[in-house]
PDB file of C-alpha atoms in Angstrom:
ATOM      1  CA  UNK S   1       3.316  33.616   5.086  1.00  0.00           C
ATOM      2  CA  UNK S   2       5.594  32.184   7.797  1.00  0.00           C
ATOM      3  CA  UNK S   3       2.690  30.026   9.153  1.00  0.00           C
ATOM      4  CA  UNK S   4       2.032  28.644   5.645  1.00  0.00           C
ATOM      5  CA  UNK S   5       5.714  27.645   5.309  1.00  0.00           C
ATOM      6  CA  UNK S   6       5.562  25.932   8.717  1.00  0.00           C
ATOM      7  CA  UNK S   7       2.474  24.010   7.705  1.00  0.00           C
ATOM      8  CA  UNK S   8       4.069  23.017   4.432  1.00  0.00           C
ATOM      9  CA  UNK S   9       7.216  21.755   6.228  1.00  0.00           C
ATOM     10  CA  UNK S  10       5.194  19.927   8.870  1.00  0.00           C
ATOM     11  CA  UNK S  11       2.984  18.266   6.264  1.00  0.00           C
ATOM     12  CA  UNK S  12       5.980  17.041   4.309  1.00  0.00           C
ATOM     13  CA  UNK S  13       7.639  15.784   7.471  1.00  0.00           C
ATOM     14  CA  UNK S  14       4.381  14.047   8.371  1.00  0.00           C
ATOM     15  CA  UNK S  15       4.421  12.228   5.048  1.00  0.00           C
ATOM     16  CA  UNK S  16       8.007  11.163   5.634  1.00  0.00           C
ATOM     17  CA  UNK S  17       7.032  10.046   9.113  1.00  0.00           C
ATOM     18  CA  UNK S  18       4.169   7.894   7.734  1.00  0.00           C
ATOM     19  CA  UNK S  19       6.401   6.234   5.139  1.00  0.00           C
ATOM     20  CA  UNK S  20       9.085   5.606   7.787  1.00  0.00           C
ATOM     21  CA  UNK S  21       6.609   4.250  10.309  1.00  0.00           C
ATOM     22  CA  UNK S  22       4.962   1.854   7.841  1.00  0.00           C
ATOM     23  CA  UNK S  23       8.419   0.777   6.618  1.00  0.00           C
ATOM     24  CA  UNK S  24       6.977  -0.925   3.508  1.00  0.00           C
ATOM     25  CA  UNK S  25       6.577   0.146  -0.108  1.00  0.00           C
ATOM     26  CA  UNK S  26       3.046   1.439  -0.358  1.00  0.00           C
ATOM     27  CA  UNK S  27       0.890   2.633  -3.228  1.00  0.00           C
ATOM     28  CA  UNK S  28      -0.142   6.164  -3.882  1.00  0.00           C
ATOM     29  CA  UNK S  29      -3.671   5.067  -3.149  1.00  0.00           C
ATOM     30  CA  UNK S  30      -2.732   3.759   0.260  1.00  0.00           C
ATOM     31  CA  UNK S  31      -0.915   6.936   1.327  1.00  0.00           C
ATOM     32  CA  UNK S  32      -3.901   8.851  -0.017  1.00  0.00           C
ATOM     33  CA  UNK S  33      -6.284   6.845   2.089  1.00  0.00           C
ATOM     34  CA  UNK S  34      -4.153   7.386   5.179  1.00  0.00           C
ATOM     35  CA  UNK S  35      -3.868  11.145   4.719  1.00  0.00           C
ATOM     36  CA  UNK S  36      -7.487  11.715   3.724  1.00  0.00           C
ATOM     37  CA  UNK S  37      -9.016   9.498   6.432  1.00  0.00           C
ATOM     38  CA  UNK S  38      -7.139  11.543   9.003  1.00  0.00           C
ATOM     39  CA  UNK S  39      -7.867  14.942   7.337  1.00  0.00           C
ATOM     40  CA  UNK S  40      -4.212  15.939   7.297  1.00  0.00           C
ATOM     41  CA  UNK S  41      -4.329  17.695   3.909  1.00  0.00           C
ATOM     42  CA  UNK S  42      -6.302  17.759   0.605  1.00  0.00           C
ATOM     43  CA  UNK S  43      -5.787  15.252  -2.143  1.00  0.00           C
ATOM     44  CA  UNK S  44      -4.168  17.798  -4.480  1.00  0.00           C
ATOM     45  CA  UNK S  45      -1.815  19.075  -1.801  1.00  0.00           C
ATOM     46  CA  UNK S  46      -0.798  15.491  -1.001  1.00  0.00           C
ATOM     47  CA  UNK S  47      -0.053  14.764  -4.659  1.00  0.00           C
ATOM     48  CA  UNK S  48       1.988  17.974  -4.942  1.00  0.00           C
ATOM     49  CA  UNK S  49       4.020  17.059  -1.870  1.00  0.00           C
ATOM     50  CA  UNK S  50       4.676  13.547  -3.087  1.00  0.00           C
ATOM     51  CA  UNK S  51       6.022  15.002  -6.354  1.00  0.00           C
ATOM     52  CA  UNK S  52       8.218  17.501  -4.431  1.00  0.00           C
ATOM     53  CA  UNK S  53       9.486  14.854  -1.979  1.00  0.00           C
ATOM     54  CA  UNK S  54      10.277  12.484  -4.906  1.00  0.00           C
ATOM     55  CA  UNK S  55      12.030  15.307  -6.788  1.00  0.00           C
ATOM     56  CA  UNK S  56      14.064  16.101  -3.670  1.00  0.00           C
ATOM     57  CA  UNK S  57      15.073  12.397  -3.341  1.00  0.00           C
ATOM     58  CA  UNK S  58      13.314  12.034   0.017  1.00  0.00           C
ATOM     59  CA  UNK S  59      10.806   9.541  -1.474  1.00  0.00           C
ATOM     60  CA  UNK S  60      11.244   7.316  -4.480  1.00  0.00           C
ATOM     61  CA  UNK S  61       9.066   5.205  -6.720  1.00  0.00           C
ATOM     62  CA  UNK S  62       9.839   1.504  -7.035  1.00  0.00           C
ATOM     63  CA  UNK S  63       8.083  -1.281  -8.916  1.00  0.00           C
ATOM     64  CA  UNK S  64       7.029  -4.240  -6.847  1.00  0.00           C
ATOM     65  CA  UNK S  65       4.888  -7.063  -8.305  1.00  0.00           C
ATOM     66  CA  UNK S  66       4.489  -4.895 -11.433  1.00  0.00           C
ATOM     67  CA  UNK S  67       2.869  -2.118  -9.334  1.00  0.00           C
ATOM     68  CA  UNK S  68       4.182   1.380  -8.598  1.00  0.00           C
ATOM     69  CA  UNK S  69       5.031   1.873  -4.943  1.00  0.00           C
ATOM     70  CA  UNK S  70       6.580   4.691  -2.877  1.00  0.00           C
ATOM     71  CA  UNK S  71       9.293   4.324  -0.233  1.00  0.00           C
ATOM     72  CA  UNK S  72      11.235   6.665   1.966  1.00  0.00           C
ATOM     73  CA  UNK S  73      14.892   7.022   0.917  1.00  0.00           C
ATOM     74  CA  UNK S  74      17.846   7.074   3.293  1.00  0.00           C
ATOM     75  CA  UNK S  75      18.051  10.804   2.697  1.00  0.00           C
ATOM     76  CA  UNK S  76      14.383  11.098   3.684  1.00  0.00           C
ATOM     77  CA  UNK S  77      15.091   9.172   6.913  1.00  0.00           C
ATOM     78  CA  UNK S  78      17.992  11.554   7.720  1.00  0.00           C
ATOM     79  CA  UNK S  79      15.837  14.626   7.121  1.00  0.00           C
ATOM     80  CA  UNK S  80      13.062  13.145   9.268  1.00  0.00           C
ATOM     81  CA  UNK S  81      15.482  12.352  12.077  1.00  0.00           C
ATOM     82  CA  UNK S  82      16.661  16.005  12.054  1.00  0.00           C
ATOM     83  CA  UNK S  83      13.262  17.613  12.016  1.00  0.00           C
ATOM     84  CA  UNK S  84      10.748  15.100  13.372  1.00  0.00           C
ATOM     85  CA  UNK S  85      10.322  17.236  16.500  1.00  0.00           C
ATOM     86  CA  UNK S  86       8.554  19.830  14.300  1.00  0.00           C
ATOM     87  CA  UNK S  87       5.566  17.551  13.813  1.00  0.00           C
ATOM     88  CA  UNK S  88       2.856  18.244  16.368  1.00  0.00           C
ATOM     89  CA  UNK S  89       2.330  15.643  19.101  1.00  0.00           C
ATOM     90  CA  UNK S  90      -1.382  15.450  18.237  1.00  0.00           C
ATOM     91  CA  UNK S  91      -0.614  14.512  14.601  1.00  0.00           C
ATOM     92  CA  UNK S  92       2.012  11.951  15.747  1.00  0.00           C
ATOM     93  CA  UNK S  93      -0.391  10.358  18.202  1.00  0.00           C
ATOM     94  CA  UNK S  94      -3.139  10.256  15.577  1.00  0.00           C
ATOM     95  CA  UNK S  95      -0.940   8.661  12.928  1.00  0.00           C
ATOM     96  CA  UNK S  96       0.647   6.200  15.373  1.00  0.00           C
ATOM     97  CA  UNK S  97      -2.787   4.980  16.469  1.00  0.00           C
ATOM     98  CA  UNK S  98      -4.069   4.796  12.889  1.00  0.00           C
ATOM     99  CA  UNK S  99      -1.046   2.809  11.695  1.00  0.00           C
ATOM    100  CA  UNK S 100      -1.061   0.412  14.640  1.00  0.00           C
ATOM    101  CA  UNK S 101      -4.780  -0.282  13.961  1.00  0.00           C
ATOM    102  CA  UNK S 102      -4.410  -0.551  10.112  1.00  0.00           C
ATOM    103  CA  UNK S 103      -0.894  -1.970   9.615  1.00  0.00           C
ATOM    104  CA  UNK S 104      -2.119  -5.564   9.148  1.00  0.00           C
ATOM    105  CA  UNK S 105      -4.625  -4.375   6.523  1.00  0.00           C
ATOM    106  CA  UNK S 106      -1.892  -2.381   4.737  1.00  0.00           C
ATOM    107  CA  UNK S 107       0.410  -5.358   4.779  1.00  0.00           C
ATOM    108  CA  UNK S 108      -2.339  -7.606   3.486  1.00  0.00           C
ATOM    109  CA  UNK S 109      -2.995  -5.243   0.580  1.00  0.00           C
ATOM    110  CA  UNK S 110       0.701  -5.383  -0.267  1.00  0.00           C
ATOM    111  CA  UNK S 111       1.066  -9.119   0.010  1.00  0.00           C
ATOM    112  CA  UNK S 112      -2.190 -10.254  -1.661  1.00  0.00           C
ATOM    113  CA  UNK S 113      -2.962  -9.184  -5.177  1.00  0.00           C
ATOM    114  CA  UNK S 114      -5.722 -10.190  -7.556  1.00  0.00           C
ATOM    115  CA  UNK S 115      -5.995  -8.828 -11.107  1.00  0.00           C
ATOM    116  CA  UNK S 116      -7.552  -9.964 -14.302  1.00  0.00           C
ATOM    117  CA  UNK S 117      -7.148  -9.162 -17.997  1.00  0.00           C
ATOM    118  CA  UNK S 118      -9.168  -9.971 -21.108  1.00  0.00           C
ATOM    119  CA  UNK S 119      -7.530 -12.707 -23.122  1.00  0.00           C
ATOM    120  CA  UNK S 120     -10.079 -12.619 -25.967  1.00  0.00           C
ATOM    121  CA  UNK S 121     -13.814 -11.907 -26.363  1.00  0.00           C
ATOM    122  CA  UNK S 122     -14.955 -14.757 -24.155  1.00  0.00           C
ATOM    123  CA  UNK S 123     -12.041 -15.468 -21.827  1.00  0.00           C
ATOM    124  CA  UNK S 124     -10.497 -13.648 -18.875  1.00  0.00           C
ATOM    125  CA  UNK S 125      -7.121 -14.437 -17.237  1.00  0.00           C
ATOM    126  CA  UNK S 126      -7.171 -14.056 -13.487  1.00  0.00           C
ATOM    127  CA  UNK S 127      -3.885 -13.701 -11.614  1.00  0.00           C
ATOM    128  CA  UNK S 128      -3.900 -14.390  -7.844  1.00  0.00           C
ATOM    129  CA  UNK S 129      -0.778 -13.800  -5.842  1.00  0.00           C
ATOM    130  CA  UNK S 130       0.133 -14.121  -2.151  1.00  0.00           C
ATOM    131  CA  UNK S 131       3.603 -13.240  -0.855  1.00  0.00           C
ATOM    132  CA  UNK S 132       5.295 -12.808   2.448  1.00  0.00           C
ATOM    133  CA  UNK S 133       8.625 -11.176   3.243  1.00  0.00           C
ATOM    134  CA  UNK S 134       9.368 -10.701  -0.455  1.00  0.00           C
ATOM    135  CA  UNK S 135       8.799 -14.368  -1.142  1.00  0.00           C
ATOM    136  CA  UNK S 136       6.001 -15.520  -3.382  1.00  0.00           C
ATOM    137  CA  UNK S 137       3.876 -18.133  -1.605  1.00  0.00           C
ATOM    138  CA  UNK S 138       1.504 -18.723  -4.475  1.00  0.00           C
ATOM    139  CA  UNK S 139       0.968 -17.293  -7.944  1.00  0.00           C
ATOM    140  CA  UNK S 140      -1.960 -18.738  -9.781  1.00  0.00           C
ATOM    141  CA  UNK S 141      -3.276 -17.849 -13.232  1.00  0.00           C
ATOM    142  CA  UNK S 142      -6.741 -19.052 -14.009  1.00  0.00           C
ATOM    143  CA  UNK S 143      -8.707 -18.647 -17.230  1.00  0.00           C
ATOM    144  CA  UNK S 144     -12.426 -18.036 -16.740  1.00  0.00           C
ATOM    145  CA  UNK S 145     -15.297 -17.451 -19.172  1.00  0.00           C
ATOM    146  CA  UNK S 146     -16.820 -14.242 -17.867  1.00  0.00           C
ATOM    147  CA  UNK S 147     -15.994 -10.878 -16.428  1.00  0.00           C
ATOM    148  CA  UNK S 148     -18.285 -11.660 -13.497  1.00  0.00           C
ATOM    149  CA  UNK S 149     -16.318 -14.811 -12.663  1.00  0.00           C
ATOM    150  CA  UNK S 150     -13.080 -12.884 -12.886  1.00  0.00           C
ATOM    151  CA  UNK S 151     -14.338 -10.194 -10.529  1.00  0.00           C
ATOM    152  CA  UNK S 152     -15.688 -12.747  -8.095  1.00  0.00           C
ATOM    153  CA  UNK S 153     -12.389 -14.683  -7.971  1.00  0.00           C
ATOM    154  CA  UNK S 154     -10.494 -11.428  -7.312  1.00  0.00           C
ATOM    155  CA  UNK S 155     -12.884 -10.423  -4.564  1.00  0.00           C
ATOM    156  CA  UNK S 156     -12.784 -13.840  -2.845  1.00  0.00           C
ATOM    157  CA  UNK S 157      -8.987 -13.937  -3.057  1.00  0.00           C
ATOM    158  CA  UNK S 158      -8.549 -10.497  -1.609  1.00  0.00           C
ATOM    159  CA  UNK S 159     -10.969 -11.058   1.219  1.00  0.00           C
ATOM    160  CA  UNK S 160     -10.042 -14.612   2.130  1.00  0.00           C
ATOM    161  CA  UNK S 161      -6.587 -15.473   0.688  1.00  0.00           C
ATOM    162  CA  UNK S 162      -5.183 -17.176   3.848  1.00  0.00           C
ATOM    163  CA  UNK S 163      -8.013 -19.625   4.111  1.00  0.00           C
ATOM    164  CA  UNK S 164      -8.056 -20.354   0.384  1.00  0.00           C
ATOM    165  CA  UNK S 165      -4.278 -20.799   0.316  1.00  0.00           C
ATOM    166  CA  UNK S 166      -4.466 -23.253   3.242  1.00  0.00           C
ATOM    167  CA  UNK S 167      -7.252 -25.276   1.630  1.00  0.00           C
ATOM    168  CA  UNK S 168      -5.311 -25.499  -1.706  1.00  0.00           C
ATOM    169  CA  UNK S 169      -2.176 -26.712   0.127  1.00  0.00           C
ATOM    170  CA  UNK S 170      -4.141 -29.284   2.123  1.00  0.00           C
ATOM    171  CA  UNK S 171      -5.842 -30.554  -1.068  1.00  0.00           C
ATOM    172  CA  UNK S 172      -2.491 -30.799  -2.893  1.00  0.00           C
ATOM    173  CA  UNK S 173      -0.696 -32.436  -0.001  1.00  0.00           C
ATOM    174  CA  UNK S 174      -3.460 -34.854   1.010  1.00  0.00           C
ATOM    175  CA  UNK S 175      -2.212 -38.340   0.099  1.00  0.00           C
ATOM    176  CA  UNK S 176      -5.719 -39.822  -0.051  1.00  0.00           C
ATOM    177  CA  UNK S 177      -6.551 -37.871  -3.222  1.00  0.00           C
TER     178      UNK S 177
END
């Protein structure tokens, strides 16, 4: 029983550590990927802990770019500071390595969004956004004729937004056009 309580406490502290280390609002899907890729706990356990940490005001939900995100609260940072030494060194090393390798991908997922909605039977509205440091760099809405075109635009934007953004800026600024 005592060992289960220690695991529960360590896992919750580990979640707080991850949120604190990333230091960005992240989606439930992103924290799920991090936890499952490192085999820290099961999906259902993770979701239970997120609810408990949110209820305890150690994590909170925010809306950013019309998407639900999770962040660590000041109270969560205080609790982590008091008890961080209870997280095993192996888990800390694993998560530190993982985050240092994946942080740019996580940031990209947060700063580049691509969604589409059906406008009517034969029209889709694609919304492409790139932001940096809470500033929107570009926000484009494009109407396309098919679901396939909408999906392709979203895929291309997510996989190559920097290059596409630079090309658009250059085309718009080029005085020869």
